[in-house]
Amino acid sequence: MSTRTFARLAALPAATAAIALSVVAPASAHVSATVTDASAGAFTVATFSVPHGCEESPTTKVEIQIPESVLSVTPTRNPYYDLKSTITQLDEPTTDAHGNEVTERTSSITYTATTPLPDGQRDTFELSFQVPDAEGEVLSFPTIQTCEKGRTDWIEVAAEGQDEEELEHPAPSFEILAASGESGHDHGTAAADDEAAAADDDHADETTADAEAEAASDATDDDSSALGWAGLVAGLLGLAAGGLALTRTRTTS
């Protein structure tokens, strides 16, 4: 085999790999969201990743829009950005997971860069919130990425039956899973169970203490009774001995 033929054959796998990477790369370059817990009712932290700029232009601002089913969001500070929470009044008051009346919600969180994020670098933004109690629902967070030149709207949501990979700029999202025993909405039940268990333990301790006290009292009564009988017997023996001595004395006289 000639050197030229060998070089051509060796180049085929490299070319194939390059084509494959060029197909996969756009999907991995999306603004995405990962959560610590996707269970319905759980308290979770969502991490939004921004992997690049807008056509090589540095990122200056990232606005994350919050779904209407999420009432309250706590953002994590980022030292390279100024943080702003936008609060919106609800059309009608609603009730949160703790039974409190809620009249407003967090509609968006905006991170404005104090120093633009270079195109060749990535950054992450964290939001803490309670996952809605809606198993099977896909929770989407439309995100606007503004750059020094241009912007990218990551706001597309897949229609029913549509593959998300077909979207050019999909919104960061995740599917809500079935509630678990450790989810946030079970905290109240768990606390109640702990209080009940503690109450049972206290009752058991009180019962044990009462039983021990009663046993001690019974033992004391038994000891007292024994001492009383012993004293009575000793007294009778003493009287008998005295009577015998008196009889001997009279006989001698």
PDB file of C-alpha atoms in Angstrom:
ATOM      1  CA  MET A   1       0.000   0.000   0.000  1.00  0.00           C
ATOM      2  CA  SER A   2       1.408   3.384  -1.006  1.00  0.00           C
ATOM      3  CA  THR A   3       1.963   6.174   1.466  1.00  0.00           C
ATOM      4  CA  ARG A   4      -0.572   8.380  -0.357  1.00  0.00           C
ATOM      5  CA  THR A   5      -3.292   5.682  -0.218  1.00  0.00           C
ATOM      6  CA  PHE A   6      -2.656   5.093   3.494  1.00  0.00           C
ATOM      7  CA  ALA A   7      -2.962   8.813   4.219  1.00  0.00           C
ATOM      8  CA  ARG A   8      -6.281   8.994   2.388  1.00  0.00           C
ATOM      9  CA  LEU A   9      -7.687   6.022   4.351  1.00  0.00           C
ATOM     10  CA  ALA A  10      -6.495   7.483   7.648  1.00  0.00           C
ATOM     11  CA  ALA A  11      -8.161  10.782   6.864  1.00  0.00           C
ATOM     12  CA  LEU A  12     -11.630   9.204   6.449  1.00  0.00           C
ATOM     13  CA  PRO A  13     -12.291   8.549  10.193  1.00  0.00           C
ATOM     14  CA  ALA A  14     -11.109  12.076  11.060  1.00  0.00           C
ATOM     15  CA  ALA A  15     -13.407  13.609   8.457  1.00  0.00           C
ATOM     16  CA  THR A  16     -16.346  11.504   9.669  1.00  0.00           C
ATOM     17  CA  ALA A  17     -15.712  12.558  13.285  1.00  0.00           C
ATOM     18  CA  ALA A  18     -15.522  16.227  12.276  1.00  0.00           C
ATOM     19  CA  ILE A  19     -18.881  15.988  10.492  1.00  0.00           C
ATOM     20  CA  ALA A  20     -20.456  14.278  13.515  1.00  0.00           C
ATOM     21  CA  LEU A  21     -19.171  16.970  15.865  1.00  0.00           C
ATOM     22  CA  SER A  22     -20.454  19.723  13.606  1.00  0.00           C
ATOM     23  CA  VAL A  23     -23.951  18.185  13.820  1.00  0.00           C
ATOM     24  CA  VAL A  24     -23.931  17.701  17.606  1.00  0.00           C
ATOM     25  CA  ALA A  25     -22.236  20.987  18.585  1.00  0.00           C
ATOM     26  CA  PRO A  26     -25.261  23.332  18.156  1.00  0.00           C
ATOM     27  CA  ALA A  27     -27.378  21.250  20.565  1.00  0.00           C
ATOM     28  CA  SER A  28     -24.739  21.481  23.300  1.00  0.00           C
ATOM     29  CA  ALA A  29     -24.344  25.233  22.745  1.00  0.00           C
ATOM     30  CA  HIS A  30     -27.875  26.101  23.876  1.00  0.00           C
ATOM     31  CA  VAL A  31     -28.617  28.027  27.048  1.00  0.00           C
ATOM     32  CA  SER A  32     -29.748  25.183  29.310  1.00  0.00           C
ATOM     33  CA  ALA A  33     -31.124  24.535  32.792  1.00  0.00           C
ATOM     34  CA  THR A  34     -30.379  21.725  35.223  1.00  0.00           C
ATOM     35  CA  VAL A  35     -32.118  21.239  38.595  1.00  0.00           C
ATOM     36  CA  THR A  36     -31.131  19.580  41.853  1.00  0.00           C
ATOM     37  CA  ASP A  37     -34.608  18.041  42.230  1.00  0.00           C
ATOM     38  CA  ALA A  38     -37.357  17.926  39.576  1.00  0.00           C
ATOM     39  CA  SER A  39     -39.953  16.281  41.847  1.00  0.00           C
ATOM     40  CA  ALA A  40     -43.365  17.926  42.127  1.00  0.00           C
ATOM     41  CA  GLY A  41     -43.517  20.112  45.239  1.00  0.00           C
ATOM     42  CA  ALA A  42     -39.783  19.876  45.926  1.00  0.00           C
ATOM     43  CA  PHE A  43     -37.574  22.854  46.699  1.00  0.00           C
ATOM     44  CA  THR A  44     -34.908  22.956  43.992  1.00  0.00           C
ATOM     45  CA  VAL A  45     -32.030  25.016  42.611  1.00  0.00           C
ATOM     46  CA  ALA A  46     -31.998  25.526  38.843  1.00  0.00           C
ATOM     47  CA  THR A  47     -28.656  26.308  37.229  1.00  0.00           C
ATOM     48  CA  PHE A  48     -28.825  28.200  33.928  1.00  0.00           C
ATOM     49  CA  SER A  49     -25.731  27.856  31.755  1.00  0.00           C
ATOM     50  CA  VAL A  50     -24.713  30.420  29.111  1.00  0.00           C
ATOM     51  CA  PRO A  51     -21.980  28.761  26.998  1.00  0.00           C
ATOM     52  CA  HIS A  52     -21.180  31.491  24.429  1.00  0.00           C
ATOM     53  CA  GLY A  53     -21.982  34.983  23.197  1.00  0.00           C
ATOM     54  CA  CYS A  54     -24.112  36.191  20.282  1.00  0.00           C
ATOM     55  CA  GLU A  55     -22.210  35.297  17.122  1.00  0.00           C
ATOM     56  CA  GLU A  56     -18.888  35.869  18.903  1.00  0.00           C
ATOM     57  CA  SER A  57     -20.078  39.051  20.617  1.00  0.00           C
ATOM     58  CA  PRO A  58     -19.611  39.245  24.452  1.00  0.00           C
ATOM     59  CA  THR A  59     -22.711  38.824  26.638  1.00  0.00           C
ATOM     60  CA  THR A  60     -23.835  41.889  28.591  1.00  0.00           C
ATOM     61  CA  LYS A  61     -27.187  40.815  30.067  1.00  0.00           C
ATOM     62  CA  VAL A  62     -29.198  37.653  30.754  1.00  0.00           C
ATOM     63  CA  GLU A  63     -32.931  37.904  31.510  1.00  0.00           C
ATOM     64  CA  ILE A  64     -34.642  34.740  32.768  1.00  0.00           C
ATOM     65  CA  GLN A  65     -38.442  34.795  32.554  1.00  0.00           C
ATOM     66  CA  ILE A  66     -40.239  32.845  35.285  1.00  0.00           C
ATOM     67  CA  PRO A  67     -43.232  30.577  34.482  1.00  0.00           C
ATOM     68  CA  GLU A  68     -46.564  31.752  35.902  1.00  0.00           C
ATOM     69  CA  SER A  69     -46.919  28.577  37.981  1.00  0.00           C
ATOM     70  CA  VAL A  70     -43.796  29.540  39.971  1.00  0.00           C
ATOM     71  CA  LEU A  71     -44.749  32.266  42.452  1.00  0.00           C
ATOM     72  CA  SER A  72     -41.498  33.052  44.227  1.00  0.00           C
ATOM     73  CA  VAL A  73     -37.847  32.800  43.164  1.00  0.00           C
ATOM     74  CA  THR A  74     -34.659  33.440  45.122  1.00  0.00           C
ATOM     75  CA  PRO A  75     -31.709  34.264  42.825  1.00  0.00           C
ATOM     76  CA  THR A  76     -28.075  33.536  43.713  1.00  0.00           C
ATOM     77  CA  ARG A  77     -25.675  36.480  43.564  1.00  0.00           C
ATOM     78  CA  ASN A  78     -22.988  36.578  40.881  1.00  0.00           C
ATOM     79  CA  PRO A  79     -20.018  38.898  41.507  1.00  0.00           C
ATOM     80  CA  TYR A  80     -19.733  39.854  37.814  1.00  0.00           C
ATOM     81  CA  TYR A  81     -23.351  41.017  37.464  1.00  0.00           C
ATOM     82  CA  ASP A  82     -25.898  43.424  38.901  1.00  0.00           C
ATOM     83  CA  LEU A  83     -29.059  41.603  39.914  1.00  0.00           C
ATOM     84  CA  LYS A  84     -32.682  42.708  39.468  1.00  0.00           C
ATOM     85  CA  SER A  85     -35.916  40.885  40.356  1.00  0.00           C
ATOM     86  CA  THR A  86     -39.106  41.991  38.606  1.00  0.00           C
ATOM     87  CA  ILE A  87     -42.267  41.592  40.691  1.00  0.00           C
ATOM     88  CA  THR A  88     -45.690  41.459  39.009  1.00  0.00           C
ATOM     89  CA  GLN A  89     -49.119  41.780  40.605  1.00  0.00           C
ATOM     90  CA  LEU A  90     -51.421  38.794  40.111  1.00  0.00           C
ATOM     91  CA  ASP A  91     -54.786  39.314  38.426  1.00  0.00           C
ATOM     92  CA  GLU A  92     -56.367  37.385  41.295  1.00  0.00           C
ATOM     93  CA  PRO A  93     -54.898  36.438  44.692  1.00  0.00           C
ATOM     94  CA  THR A  94     -53.841  32.812  45.100  1.00  0.00           C
ATOM     95  CA  THR A  95     -52.616  30.565  47.902  1.00  0.00           C
ATOM     96  CA  ASP A  96     -49.077  29.232  48.250  1.00  0.00           C
ATOM     97  CA  ALA A  97     -47.971  25.813  49.524  1.00  0.00           C
ATOM     98  CA  HIS A  98     -48.146  27.043  53.138  1.00  0.00           C
ATOM     99  CA  GLY A  99     -51.706  28.340  52.867  1.00  0.00           C
ATOM    100  CA  ASN A 100     -50.692  31.999  52.722  1.00  0.00           C
ATOM    101  CA  GLU A 101     -52.483  34.419  50.403  1.00  0.00           C
ATOM    102  CA  VAL A 102     -50.232  35.632  47.572  1.00  0.00           C
ATOM    103  CA  THR A 103     -50.991  38.752  45.520  1.00  0.00           C
ATOM    104  CA  GLU A 104     -47.755  39.032  43.501  1.00  0.00           C
ATOM    105  CA  ARG A 105     -45.091  36.851  41.938  1.00  0.00           C
ATOM    106  CA  THR A 106     -41.554  37.036  40.544  1.00  0.00           C
ATOM    107  CA  SER A 107     -41.925  37.391  36.775  1.00  0.00           C
ATOM    108  CA  SER A 108     -38.255  37.683  35.762  1.00  0.00           C
ATOM    109  CA  ILE A 109     -34.687  37.756  37.035  1.00  0.00           C
ATOM    110  CA  THR A 110     -32.129  39.879  35.172  1.00  0.00           C
ATOM    111  CA  TYR A 111     -28.348  39.660  35.475  1.00  0.00           C
ATOM    112  CA  THR A 112     -26.558  42.690  33.947  1.00  0.00           C
ATOM    113  CA  ALA A 113     -22.817  42.213  33.489  1.00  0.00           C
ATOM    114  CA  THR A 114     -20.456  44.708  35.113  1.00  0.00           C
ATOM    115  CA  THR A 115     -17.804  43.230  32.820  1.00  0.00           C
ATOM    116  CA  PRO A 116     -19.070  41.618  29.567  1.00  0.00           C
ATOM    117  CA  LEU A 117     -18.752  37.817  29.373  1.00  0.00           C
ATOM    118  CA  PRO A 118     -16.339  36.978  26.516  1.00  0.00           C
ATOM    119  CA  ASP A 119     -17.680  34.756  23.754  1.00  0.00           C
ATOM    120  CA  GLY A 120     -15.128  32.034  24.495  1.00  0.00           C
ATOM    121  CA  GLN A 121     -16.143  31.751  28.172  1.00  0.00           C
ATOM    122  CA  ARG A 122     -19.246  30.422  29.935  1.00  0.00           C
ATOM    123  CA  ASP A 123     -21.112  31.431  33.080  1.00  0.00           C
ATOM    124  CA  THR A 124     -23.932  30.063  35.233  1.00  0.00           C
ATOM    125  CA  PHE A 125     -26.855  31.602  37.131  1.00  0.00           C
ATOM    126  CA  GLU A 126     -28.771  29.887  39.970  1.00  0.00           C
ATOM    127  CA  LEU A 127     -32.405  30.300  41.004  1.00  0.00           C
ATOM    128  CA  SER A 128     -34.021  28.657  44.016  1.00  0.00           C
ATOM    129  CA  PHE A 129     -37.784  27.941  44.022  1.00  0.00           C
ATOM    130  CA  GLN A 130     -40.463  25.329  44.727  1.00  0.00           C
ATOM    131  CA  VAL A 131     -41.386  23.068  41.834  1.00  0.00           C
ATOM    132  CA  PRO A 132     -45.131  23.313  41.022  1.00  0.00           C
ATOM    133  CA  ASP A 133     -47.219  20.288  41.956  1.00  0.00           C
ATOM    134  CA  ALA A 134     -47.801  19.316  38.309  1.00  0.00           C
ATOM    135  CA  GLU A 135     -46.254  15.947  37.487  1.00  0.00           C
ATOM    136  CA  GLY A 136     -45.506  15.482  33.778  1.00  0.00           C
ATOM    137  CA  GLU A 137     -45.617  19.193  32.923  1.00  0.00           C
ATOM    138  CA  VAL A 138     -42.601  20.734  31.177  1.00  0.00           C
ATOM    139  CA  LEU A 139     -41.512  23.889  32.983  1.00  0.00           C
ATOM    140  CA  SER A 140     -39.917  26.397  30.571  1.00  0.00           C
ATOM    141  CA  PHE A 141     -37.893  29.525  31.371  1.00  0.00           C
ATOM    142  CA  PRO A 142     -37.664  31.752  28.251  1.00  0.00           C
ATOM    143  CA  THR A 143     -34.298  33.505  28.422  1.00  0.00           C
ATOM    144  CA  ILE A 144     -33.123  36.651  26.608  1.00  0.00           C
ATOM    145  CA  GLN A 145     -29.360  36.862  26.066  1.00  0.00           C
ATOM    146  CA  THR A 146     -28.223  40.385  25.169  1.00  0.00           C
ATOM    147  CA  CYS A 147     -24.732  40.991  23.784  1.00  0.00           C
ATOM    148  CA  GLU A 148     -22.609  43.991  22.803  1.00  0.00           C
ATOM    149  CA  LYS A 149     -23.781  43.328  19.244  1.00  0.00           C
ATOM    150  CA  GLY A 150     -27.172  41.695  18.852  1.00  0.00           C
ATOM    151  CA  ARG A 151     -29.066  39.323  21.116  1.00  0.00           C
ATOM    152  CA  THR A 152     -30.410  35.751  21.156  1.00  0.00           C
ATOM    153  CA  ASP A 153     -33.940  34.915  22.346  1.00  0.00           C
ATOM    154  CA  TRP A 154     -33.950  31.437  23.864  1.00  0.00           C
ATOM    155  CA  ILE A 155     -37.748  31.292  23.972  1.00  0.00           C
ATOM    156  CA  GLU A 156     -38.893  28.490  21.662  1.00  0.00           C
ATOM    157  CA  VAL A 157     -41.021  25.770  23.273  1.00  0.00           C
ATOM    158  CA  ALA A 158     -41.575  22.422  21.561  1.00  0.00           C
ATOM    159  CA  ALA A 159     -45.162  21.761  20.464  1.00  0.00           C
ATOM    160  CA  GLU A 160     -46.844  18.501  21.479  1.00  0.00           C
ATOM    161  CA  GLY A 161     -45.099  15.658  19.684  1.00  0.00           C
ATOM    162  CA  GLN A 162     -42.268  17.881  18.443  1.00  0.00           C
ATOM    163  CA  ASP A 163     -38.634  16.999  19.122  1.00  0.00           C
ATOM    164  CA  GLU A 164     -36.857  19.763  21.037  1.00  0.00           C
ATOM    165  CA  GLU A 165     -33.754  19.122  18.919  1.00  0.00           C
ATOM    166  CA  GLU A 166     -35.652  20.632  15.989  1.00  0.00           C
ATOM    167  CA  LEU A 167     -35.762  24.019  17.728  1.00  0.00           C
ATOM    168  CA  GLU A 168     -33.090  26.563  16.858  1.00  0.00           C
ATOM    169  CA  HIS A 169     -33.293  28.531  20.114  1.00  0.00           C
ATOM    170  CA  PRO A 170     -35.146  26.383  22.702  1.00  0.00           C
ATOM    171  CA  ALA A 171     -36.049  27.850  26.080  1.00  0.00           C
ATOM    172  CA  PRO A 172     -34.279  26.229  29.060  1.00  0.00           C
ATOM    173  CA  SER A 173     -36.701  23.702  30.531  1.00  0.00           C
ATOM    174  CA  PHE A 174     -37.169  20.492  32.529  1.00  0.00           C
ATOM    175  CA  GLU A 175     -39.973  17.988  33.070  1.00  0.00           C
ATOM    176  CA  ILE A 176     -41.623  17.784  36.492  1.00  0.00           C
ATOM    177  CA  LEU A 177     -41.316  14.290  37.961  1.00  0.00           C
ATOM    178  CA  ALA A 178     -43.541  12.439  40.428  1.00  0.00           C
ATOM    179  CA  ALA A 179     -43.484  13.736  43.999  1.00  0.00           C
ATOM    180  CA  SER A 180     -41.116  11.943  46.347  1.00  0.00           C
ATOM    181  CA  GLY A 181     -41.371  11.352  50.090  1.00  0.00           C
ATOM    182  CA  GLU A 182     -38.620  13.943  50.648  1.00  0.00           C
ATOM    183  CA  SER A 183     -40.229  16.708  48.539  1.00  0.00           C
ATOM    184  CA  GLY A 184     -40.785  20.178  49.949  1.00  0.00           C
ATOM    185  CA  HIS A 185     -44.582  19.800  50.286  1.00  0.00           C
ATOM    186  CA  ASP A 186     -44.038  16.847  52.675  1.00  0.00           C
ATOM    187  CA  HIS A 187     -42.061  18.934  55.166  1.00  0.00           C
ATOM    188  CA  GLY A 188     -45.174  19.767  57.179  1.00  0.00           C
ATOM    189  CA  THR A 189     -46.225  16.129  57.377  1.00  0.00           C
ATOM    190  CA  ALA A 190     -42.732  15.064  58.378  1.00  0.00           C
ATOM    191  CA  ALA A 191     -42.627  17.736  61.088  1.00  0.00           C
ATOM    192  CA  ALA A 192     -46.016  16.612  62.385  1.00  0.00           C
ATOM    193  CA  ASP A 193     -44.816  12.997  62.470  1.00  0.00           C
ATOM    194  CA  ASP A 194     -41.683  14.050  64.360  1.00  0.00           C
ATOM    195  CA  GLU A 195     -43.776  15.993  66.893  1.00  0.00           C
ATOM    196  CA  ALA A 196     -46.095  13.014  67.348  1.00  0.00           C
ATOM    197  CA  ALA A 197     -43.139  10.684  67.829  1.00  0.00           C
ATOM    198  CA  ALA A 198     -41.607  13.094  70.351  1.00  0.00           C
ATOM    199  CA  ALA A 199     -44.919  13.276  72.215  1.00  0.00           C
ATOM    200  CA  ASP A 200     -45.110   9.470  72.305  1.00  0.00           C
ATOM    201  CA  ASP A 201     -41.547   9.322  73.654  1.00  0.00           C
ATOM    202  CA  ASP A 202     -42.378  11.891  76.348  1.00  0.00           C
ATOM    203  CA  HIS A 203     -45.485   9.932  77.307  1.00  0.00           C
ATOM    204  CA  ALA A 204     -43.477   6.734  77.435  1.00  0.00           C
ATOM    205  CA  ASP A 205     -40.847   8.425  79.645  1.00  0.00           C
ATOM    206  CA  GLU A 206     -43.556   9.736  81.971  1.00  0.00           C
ATOM    207  CA  THR A 207     -45.161   6.277  82.181  1.00  0.00           C
ATOM    208  CA  THR A 208     -41.802   4.676  82.938  1.00  0.00           C
ATOM    209  CA  ALA A 209     -41.037   7.295  85.585  1.00  0.00           C
ATOM    210  CA  ASP A 210     -44.445   6.761  87.220  1.00  0.00           C
ATOM    211  CA  ALA A 211     -43.934   2.994  87.205  1.00  0.00           C
ATOM    212  CA  GLU A 212     -40.495   3.325  88.782  1.00  0.00           C
ATOM    213  CA  ALA A 213     -41.834   5.702  91.433  1.00  0.00           C
ATOM    214  CA  GLU A 214     -44.688   3.326  92.237  1.00  0.00           C
ATOM    215  CA  ALA A 215     -42.297   0.396  92.449  1.00  0.00           C
ATOM    216  CA  ALA A 216     -40.017   2.359  94.774  1.00  0.00           C
ATOM    217  CA  SER A 217     -43.005   3.296  96.917  1.00  0.00           C
ATOM    218  CA  ASP A 218     -44.133  -0.327  97.078  1.00  0.00           C
ATOM    219  CA  ALA A 219     -40.591  -1.402  98.015  1.00  0.00           C
ATOM    220  CA  THR A 220     -40.513   1.226 100.775  1.00  0.00           C
ATOM    221  CA  ASP A 221     -43.889   0.058 102.090  1.00  0.00           C
ATOM    222  CA  ASP A 222     -42.678  -3.549 102.020  1.00  0.00           C
ATOM    223  CA  ASP A 223     -39.515  -2.614 103.927  1.00  0.00           C
ATOM    224  CA  SER A 224     -41.551  -0.676 106.487  1.00  0.00           C
ATOM    225  CA  SER A 225     -43.910  -3.611 106.960  1.00  0.00           C
ATOM    226  CA  ALA A 226     -40.989  -6.010 107.424  1.00  0.00           C
ATOM    227  CA  LEU A 227     -39.380  -3.756 109.997  1.00  0.00           C
ATOM    228  CA  GLY A 228     -42.703  -3.454 111.843  1.00  0.00           C
ATOM    229  CA  TRP A 229     -43.175  -7.213 112.076  1.00  0.00           C
ATOM    230  CA  ALA A 230     -39.547  -7.661 113.166  1.00  0.00           C
ATOM    231  CA  GLY A 231     -40.053  -5.083 115.921  1.00  0.00           C
ATOM    232  CA  LEU A 232     -43.240  -6.772 117.084  1.00  0.00           C
ATOM    233  CA  VAL A 233     -41.577 -10.192 117.263  1.00  0.00           C
ATOM    234  CA  ALA A 234     -38.590  -8.731 119.141  1.00  0.00           C
ATOM    235  CA  GLY A 235     -40.994  -7.097 121.607  1.00  0.00           C
ATOM    236  CA  LEU A 236     -42.863 -10.356 122.224  1.00  0.00           C
ATOM    237  CA  LEU A 237     -39.616 -12.223 122.733  1.00  0.00           C
ATOM    238  CA  GLY A 238     -38.513  -9.530 125.195  1.00  0.00           C
ATOM    239  CA  LEU A 239     -41.765  -9.855 127.167  1.00  0.00           C
ATOM    240  CA  ALA A 240     -41.438 -13.628 127.244  1.00  0.00           C
ATOM    241  CA  ALA A 241     -37.850 -13.403 128.513  1.00  0.00           C
ATOM    242  CA  GLY A 242     -38.879 -10.911 131.192  1.00  0.00           C
ATOM    243  CA  GLY A 243     -41.741 -13.092 132.329  1.00  0.00           C
ATOM    244  CA  LEU A 244     -39.478 -16.144 132.546  1.00  0.00           C
ATOM    245  CA  ALA A 245     -36.916 -14.213 134.618  1.00  0.00           C
ATOM    246  CA  LEU A 246     -39.636 -12.996 137.006  1.00  0.00           C
ATOM    247  CA  THR A 247     -40.907 -16.522 137.486  1.00  0.00           C
ATOM    248  CA  ARG A 248     -37.417 -17.812 138.291  1.00  0.00           C
ATOM    249  CA  THR A 249     -36.908 -15.003 140.811  1.00  0.00           C
ATOM    250  CA  ARG A 250     -40.137 -15.860 142.676  1.00  0.00           C
ATOM    251  CA  THR A 251     -39.279 -19.536 142.746  1.00  0.00           C
ATOM    252  CA  THR A 252     -35.854 -18.844 144.243  1.00  0.00           C
ATOM    253  CA  SER A 253     -37.315 -16.646 146.922  1.00  0.00           C
TER     254      SER A 253
END
